[in-house]
Amino acid sequence: ESAPPWGLGAAISALVAALAALLLSSTLVLSIFCGIPANAPYCSALNFATPPALAFFGWTLGAALTAAFIWWTRRTAAERAALKLGGMESSAFWVLLVSIGLAVTLDLIIIQFTARTVEPELQSLRQPGVDTLSWVLAFLFMALAQPLAEEMVFRGVAQPALRQALGAWPGYLVTAALYALFHLVAYSPAQPDADFLAYGLLLPFINGLIFGAVRLVTGSTRAAILAHAAFGAFAVLKVLALG
């Protein structure tokens, strides 16, 4: 694959913009609906006691801003082509099917070593009295907004730049590590525990390796988005099934 028409600076700016958009949009939404200052800890931006609908709305807004930022900053025809968001040679059906199988397999392995059973983003759905709107927004975020934004940043912009700067394997691994750190910072609860590290750091790192591999094997960021969407949809349906 040829070098992308951007360097490490663009990759770093994309990562910073993604984190800033997520945190600022969450703070904005909570400030509007919870008042200024927020009624801590119930309306704290990084506390999973936050009303689920507000948290998912804020995160979805942040993901939309992130995707818009990438699309706006990569405006030339060469840059748009290098994002690899166009058609893909692999079948969407097989990408989704294999990804769901991998999501189930990883989940079955991790639950053998930890008492936690759901991703940090979805912890708020385990509290009683969650309304339908929260479930709808959770699914939209996990299966649409988050995959689109994060794959545009990490597999569309960062991974090609890092592989060009560091080499094939180091760039691939560093991208997955940055993806895991991003999730750790963005979705960390107020008081993380040892079990949180399994779903908050280890699982995102493995997921990052999978999505990165999909991007490399298929040559398509769109395929990585579909794989991520399959993982997100499974995560929400799993919580719904657990009750």
mmCIF file of C-alpha atoms in Angstrom:
data_model
loop_
_atom_site.group_PDB
_atom_site.id
_atom_site.type_symbol
_atom_site.label_atom_id
_atom_site.label_comp_id
_atom_site.label_asym_id
_atom_site.label_seq_id
_atom_site.Cartn_x
_atom_site.Cartn_y
_atom_site.Cartn_z
ATOM 1 C CA GLU A 1 0.000 0.000 0.000
ATOM 2 C CA SER A 2 1.401 3.401 -0.948
ATOM 3 C CA ALA A 3 2.160 6.045 1.687
ATOM 4 C CA PRO A 4 -0.785 8.294 2.605
ATOM 5 C CA PRO A 5 -0.664 11.979 1.622
ATOM 6 C CA TRP A 6 -0.325 12.983 5.284
ATOM 7 C CA GLY A 7 2.192 12.401 8.054
ATOM 8 C CA LEU A 8 2.362 11.814 11.783
ATOM 9 C CA GLY A 9 1.148 15.349 12.484
ATOM 10 C CA ALA A 10 -2.176 14.632 10.837
ATOM 11 C CA ALA A 11 -2.483 11.350 12.731
ATOM 12 C CA ILE A 12 -1.788 13.029 16.075
ATOM 13 C CA SER A 13 -4.216 15.862 15.351
ATOM 14 C CA ALA A 14 -6.921 13.325 14.462
ATOM 15 C CA LEU A 15 -6.413 11.471 17.763
ATOM 16 C CA VAL A 16 -6.474 14.669 19.805
ATOM 17 C CA ALA A 17 -9.551 15.931 17.961
ATOM 18 C CA ALA A 18 -11.384 12.647 18.559
ATOM 19 C CA LEU A 19 -10.729 12.698 22.295
ATOM 20 C CA ALA A 20 -11.538 16.406 22.601
ATOM 21 C CA ALA A 21 -14.777 16.041 20.634
ATOM 22 C CA LEU A 22 -15.913 13.135 22.799
ATOM 23 C CA LEU A 23 -15.172 14.830 26.121
ATOM 24 C CA LEU A 24 -16.386 18.292 25.127
ATOM 25 C CA SER A 25 -19.639 17.064 23.594
ATOM 26 C CA SER A 26 -20.381 14.962 26.689
ATOM 27 C CA THR A 27 -19.691 17.937 28.948
ATOM 28 C CA LEU A 28 -21.860 20.200 26.783
ATOM 29 C CA VAL A 29 -24.812 17.807 26.764
ATOM 30 C CA LEU A 30 -24.620 17.229 30.515
ATOM 31 C CA SER A 31 -24.252 20.954 31.187
ATOM 32 C CA ILE A 32 -27.381 21.708 29.146
ATOM 33 C CA PHE A 33 -29.542 18.994 30.668
ATOM 34 C CA CYS A 34 -28.051 18.864 34.186
ATOM 35 C CA GLY A 35 -27.295 22.526 34.704
ATOM 36 C CA ILE A 36 -24.067 24.413 35.294
ATOM 37 C CA PRO A 37 -22.311 23.318 37.405
ATOM 38 C CA ALA A 38 -23.427 19.744 36.895
ATOM 39 C CA ASN A 39 -25.147 18.007 39.795
ATOM 40 C CA ALA A 40 -22.244 15.721 40.728
ATOM 41 C CA PRO A 41 -21.942 12.808 40.900
ATOM 42 C CA TYR A 42 -25.221 11.940 39.129
ATOM 43 C CA CYS A 43 -24.504 14.172 36.145
ATOM 44 C CA SER A 44 -20.712 13.953 36.126
ATOM 45 C CA ALA A 45 -19.408 13.658 32.567
ATOM 46 C CA LEU A 46 -17.209 10.646 33.342
ATOM 47 C CA ASN A 47 -19.356 8.872 35.911
ATOM 48 C CA PHE A 48 -21.461 5.887 34.871
ATOM 49 C CA ALA A 49 -24.257 7.036 37.180
ATOM 50 C CA THR A 50 -24.976 9.521 34.386
ATOM 51 C CA PRO A 51 -28.434 9.021 32.858
ATOM 52 C CA PRO A 52 -27.723 6.576 30.009
ATOM 53 C CA ALA A 53 -29.581 8.532 27.326
ATOM 54 C CA LEU A 54 -27.541 11.665 28.047
ATOM 55 C CA ALA A 55 -24.234 9.788 27.994
ATOM 56 C CA PHE A 56 -24.964 8.091 24.674
ATOM 57 C CA PHE A 57 -26.311 11.290 23.140
ATOM 58 C CA GLY A 58 -23.156 13.153 24.152
ATOM 59 C CA TRP A 59 -20.874 10.403 22.848
ATOM 60 C CA THR A 60 -22.819 10.163 19.583
ATOM 61 C CA LEU A 61 -22.502 13.896 19.100
ATOM 62 C CA GLY A 62 -18.760 13.627 19.748
ATOM 63 C CA ALA A 63 -18.447 10.803 17.221
ATOM 64 C CA ALA A 64 -20.327 12.843 14.617
ATOM 65 C CA LEU A 65 -18.016 15.804 15.187
ATOM 66 C CA THR A 66 -14.985 13.530 14.895
ATOM 67 C CA ALA A 67 -16.140 12.060 11.583
ATOM 68 C CA ALA A 68 -16.904 15.557 10.284
ATOM 69 C CA PHE A 69 -13.440 16.746 11.338
ATOM 70 C CA ILE A 70 -11.704 13.915 9.460
ATOM 71 C CA TRP A 71 -13.822 14.473 6.351
ATOM 72 C CA TRP A 72 -13.235 18.244 6.443
ATOM 73 C CA THR A 73 -9.465 18.049 7.012
ATOM 74 C CA ARG A 74 -8.913 15.369 4.328
ATOM 75 C CA ARG A 75 -10.528 17.291 1.469
ATOM 76 C CA THR A 76 -8.356 16.583 -1.570
ATOM 77 C CA ALA A 77 -9.130 13.741 -3.947
ATOM 78 C CA ALA A 78 -5.877 11.991 -3.020
ATOM 79 C CA GLU A 79 -6.645 12.220 0.689
ATOM 80 C CA ARG A 80 -10.208 10.985 0.278
ATOM 81 C CA ALA A 81 -8.935 8.033 -1.743
ATOM 82 C CA ALA A 82 -6.260 7.257 0.879
ATOM 83 C CA LEU A 83 -8.927 7.074 3.588
ATOM 84 C CA LYS A 84 -10.159 3.915 1.821
ATOM 85 C CA LEU A 85 -13.831 4.601 2.554
ATOM 86 C CA GLY A 86 -14.995 3.599 -0.915
ATOM 87 C CA GLY A 87 -15.980 0.191 -2.200
ATOM 88 C CA MET A 88 -14.305 -2.943 -0.933
ATOM 89 C CA GLU A 89 -13.466 -6.226 -2.621
ATOM 90 C CA SER A 90 -14.451 -8.373 0.369
ATOM 91 C CA SER A 91 -18.085 -9.313 0.930
ATOM 92 C CA ALA A 92 -19.787 -7.218 3.608
ATOM 93 C CA PHE A 93 -21.685 -10.334 4.685
ATOM 94 C CA TRP A 94 -18.518 -12.288 5.426
ATOM 95 C CA VAL A 95 -16.860 -9.361 7.185
ATOM 96 C CA LEU A 96 -19.883 -9.027 9.480
ATOM 97 C CA LEU A 97 -20.227 -12.778 10.028
ATOM 98 C CA VAL A 98 -16.574 -13.362 10.907
ATOM 99 C CA SER A 99 -16.511 -10.254 13.117
ATOM 100 C CA ILE A 100 -19.537 -11.355 15.132
ATOM 101 C CA GLY A 101 -17.926 -14.776 15.575
ATOM 102 C CA LEU A 102 -14.729 -13.154 16.838
ATOM 103 C CA ALA A 103 -16.695 -10.863 19.183
ATOM 104 C CA VAL A 104 -18.506 -13.843 20.729
ATOM 105 C CA THR A 105 -15.284 -15.862 21.030
ATOM 106 C CA LEU A 106 -13.372 -13.055 22.738
ATOM 107 C CA ASP A 107 -16.239 -12.449 25.132
ATOM 108 C CA LEU A 108 -16.390 -16.122 26.104
ATOM 109 C CA ILE A 109 -12.662 -16.090 26.814
ATOM 110 C CA ILE A 110 -12.593 -12.866 28.839
ATOM 111 C CA ILE A 111 -15.537 -13.766 31.084
ATOM 112 C CA GLN A 112 -13.489 -16.731 32.320
ATOM 113 C CA PHE A 113 -11.030 -14.325 33.948
ATOM 114 C CA THR A 114 -13.145 -11.403 35.146
ATOM 115 C CA ALA A 115 -16.376 -10.735 36.991
ATOM 116 C CA ARG A 116 -17.234 -7.860 34.655
ATOM 117 C CA THR A 117 -19.434 -8.830 31.731
ATOM 118 C CA VAL A 118 -20.011 -5.658 29.712
ATOM 119 C CA GLU A 119 -17.954 -2.924 28.055
ATOM 120 C CA PRO A 120 -17.386 0.290 30.063
ATOM 121 C CA GLU A 121 -19.531 2.327 27.668
ATOM 122 C CA LEU A 122 -22.517 0.108 28.464
ATOM 123 C CA GLN A 123 -22.247 -0.132 32.257
ATOM 124 C CA SER A 124 -25.022 2.429 32.722
ATOM 125 C CA LEU A 125 -27.472 0.093 30.979
ATOM 126 C CA ARG A 126 -27.167 -2.392 33.846
ATOM 127 C CA GLN A 127 -28.932 -0.070 36.299
ATOM 128 C CA PRO A 128 -32.684 -0.555 36.878
ATOM 129 C CA GLY A 129 -35.285 1.484 35.037
ATOM 130 C CA VAL A 130 -33.361 2.156 31.814
ATOM 131 C CA ASP A 131 -35.757 3.600 29.245
ATOM 132 C CA THR A 132 -36.201 2.659 25.593
ATOM 133 C CA LEU A 133 -34.526 5.843 24.376
ATOM 134 C CA SER A 134 -31.321 4.882 26.182
ATOM 135 C CA TRP A 135 -31.276 1.487 24.473
ATOM 136 C CA VAL A 136 -31.898 3.043 21.048
ATOM 137 C CA LEU A 137 -29.148 5.627 21.532
ATOM 138 C CA ALA A 138 -26.788 2.947 22.856
ATOM 139 C CA PHE A 139 -27.296 0.867 19.729
ATOM 140 C CA LEU A 140 -26.901 3.869 17.413
ATOM 141 C CA PHE A 141 -23.686 4.847 19.164
ATOM 142 C CA MET A 142 -22.102 1.404 19.428
ATOM 143 C CA ALA A 143 -23.145 0.077 16.011
ATOM 144 C CA LEU A 144 -22.984 3.237 13.902
ATOM 145 C CA ALA A 145 -21.476 6.432 15.323
ATOM 146 C CA GLN A 146 -18.538 4.963 17.248
ATOM 147 C CA PRO A 147 -17.427 2.550 14.484
ATOM 148 C CA LEU A 148 -17.569 5.268 11.824
ATOM 149 C CA ALA A 149 -15.678 7.896 13.828
ATOM 150 C CA GLU A 150 -13.066 5.668 15.446
ATOM 151 C CA GLU A 151 -12.233 3.716 12.301
ATOM 152 C CA MET A 152 -11.871 6.914 10.286
ATOM 153 C CA VAL A 153 -9.407 8.156 12.916
ATOM 154 C CA PHE A 154 -7.457 5.014 13.754
ATOM 155 C CA ARG A 155 -7.601 2.842 10.639
ATOM 156 C CA GLY A 156 -8.278 5.578 8.087
ATOM 157 C CA VAL A 157 -5.751 8.218 9.202
ATOM 158 C CA ALA A 158 -3.494 6.950 12.000
ATOM 159 C CA GLN A 159 -2.633 3.395 10.946
ATOM 160 C CA PRO A 160 -1.345 4.251 7.441
ATOM 161 C CA ALA A 161 0.725 7.151 8.819
ATOM 162 C CA LEU A 162 2.168 5.116 11.687
ATOM 163 C CA ARG A 163 3.034 2.182 9.440
ATOM 164 C CA GLN A 164 4.784 4.546 7.058
ATOM 165 C CA ALA A 165 6.719 6.231 9.891
ATOM 166 C CA LEU A 166 7.494 3.224 12.116
ATOM 167 C CA GLY A 167 7.337 0.251 9.785
ATOM 168 C CA ALA A 168 4.639 -2.317 9.060
ATOM 169 C CA TRP A 169 4.469 -4.291 12.305
ATOM 170 C CA PRO A 170 5.355 -1.471 14.754
ATOM 171 C CA GLY A 171 2.848 0.855 13.114
ATOM 172 C CA TYR A 172 0.123 -1.787 13.269
ATOM 173 C CA LEU A 173 0.783 -2.571 16.942
ATOM 174 C CA VAL A 174 1.148 1.068 18.012
ATOM 175 C CA THR A 175 -2.178 1.906 16.364
ATOM 176 C CA ALA A 176 -3.895 -0.840 18.365
ATOM 177 C CA ALA A 177 -2.193 0.363 21.566
ATOM 178 C CA LEU A 178 -3.292 3.966 20.959
ATOM 179 C CA TYR A 179 -6.813 2.729 20.303
ATOM 180 C CA ALA A 180 -6.807 0.916 23.653
ATOM 181 C CA LEU A 181 -5.461 3.976 25.493
ATOM 182 C CA PHE A 182 -8.107 6.127 23.830
ATOM 183 C CA HIS A 183 -10.849 3.872 25.191
ATOM 184 C CA LEU A 184 -9.223 3.774 28.620
ATOM 185 C CA VAL A 185 -9.173 7.581 28.853
ATOM 186 C CA ALA A 186 -12.510 8.281 27.162
ATOM 187 C CA TYR A 187 -14.690 5.705 28.933
ATOM 188 C CA SER A 188 -12.929 5.155 32.253
ATOM 189 C CA PRO A 189 -15.292 5.181 35.266
ATOM 190 C CA ALA A 190 -14.632 7.417 38.247
ATOM 191 C CA GLN A 191 -13.152 4.518 40.230
ATOM 192 C CA PRO A 192 -11.786 1.838 37.869
ATOM 193 C CA ASP A 193 -11.065 -1.586 39.330
ATOM 194 C CA ALA A 194 -8.928 -4.533 38.260
ATOM 195 C CA ASP A 195 -11.797 -6.101 36.310
ATOM 196 C CA PHE A 196 -12.267 -2.859 34.400
ATOM 197 C CA LEU A 197 -8.833 -3.276 32.816
ATOM 198 C CA ALA A 198 -9.997 -6.431 31.029
ATOM 199 C CA TYR A 199 -12.836 -4.674 29.215
ATOM 200 C CA GLY A 200 -11.402 -1.170 29.350
ATOM 201 C CA LEU A 201 -7.853 -1.825 28.102
ATOM 202 C CA LEU A 202 -7.139 -5.434 27.113
ATOM 203 C CA LEU A 203 -10.277 -5.986 25.038
ATOM 204 C CA PRO A 204 -9.931 -2.664 23.142
ATOM 205 C CA PHE A 205 -6.312 -3.573 22.336
ATOM 206 C CA ILE A 206 -7.345 -6.950 20.934
ATOM 207 C CA ASN A 207 -10.227 -5.304 19.080
ATOM 208 C CA GLY A 208 -7.783 -2.772 17.666
ATOM 209 C CA LEU A 209 -5.610 -5.609 16.371
ATOM 210 C CA ILE A 210 -8.646 -7.195 14.721
ATOM 211 C CA PHE A 211 -9.933 -3.997 13.114
ATOM 212 C CA GLY A 212 -6.420 -3.128 11.997
ATOM 213 C CA ALA A 213 -6.008 -6.580 10.458
ATOM 214 C CA VAL A 214 -9.305 -6.207 8.627
ATOM 215 C CA ARG A 215 -8.096 -2.888 7.255
ATOM 216 C CA LEU A 216 -4.800 -4.434 6.110
ATOM 217 C CA VAL A 217 -6.223 -7.621 4.631
ATOM 218 C CA THR A 218 -9.108 -5.982 2.784
ATOM 219 C CA GLY A 219 -7.394 -2.668 2.028
ATOM 220 C CA SER A 220 -10.618 -0.988 3.100
ATOM 221 C CA THR A 221 -11.473 1.252 6.033
ATOM 222 C CA ARG A 222 -15.117 0.583 5.218
ATOM 223 C CA ALA A 223 -14.542 -3.090 6.033
ATOM 224 C CA ALA A 224 -12.987 -2.092 9.373
ATOM 225 C CA ILE A 225 -16.066 0.046 10.080
ATOM 226 C CA LEU A 226 -18.319 -2.945 9.397
ATOM 227 C CA ALA A 227 -16.214 -5.164 11.666
ATOM 228 C CA HIS A 228 -16.361 -2.562 14.438
ATOM 229 C CA ALA A 229 -20.119 -2.209 13.942
ATOM 230 C CA ALA A 230 -20.554 -5.966 14.371
ATOM 231 C CA PHE A 231 -18.613 -5.862 17.658
ATOM 232 C CA GLY A 232 -20.680 -2.900 18.875
ATOM 233 C CA ALA A 233 -24.021 -4.440 17.956
ATOM 234 C CA PHE A 234 -23.075 -7.680 19.711
ATOM 235 C CA ALA A 235 -22.066 -5.754 22.853
ATOM 236 C CA VAL A 236 -25.447 -4.004 23.092
ATOM 237 C CA LEU A 237 -27.462 -7.147 22.336
ATOM 238 C CA LYS A 238 -25.437 -9.032 24.964
ATOM 239 C CA VAL A 239 -26.349 -6.491 27.647
ATOM 240 C CA LEU A 240 -29.979 -6.612 26.546
ATOM 241 C CA ALA A 241 -29.948 -10.410 26.816
ATOM 242 C CA LEU A 242 -28.352 -10.288 30.266
ATOM 243 C CA GLY A 243 -31.208 -8.106 31.499
#
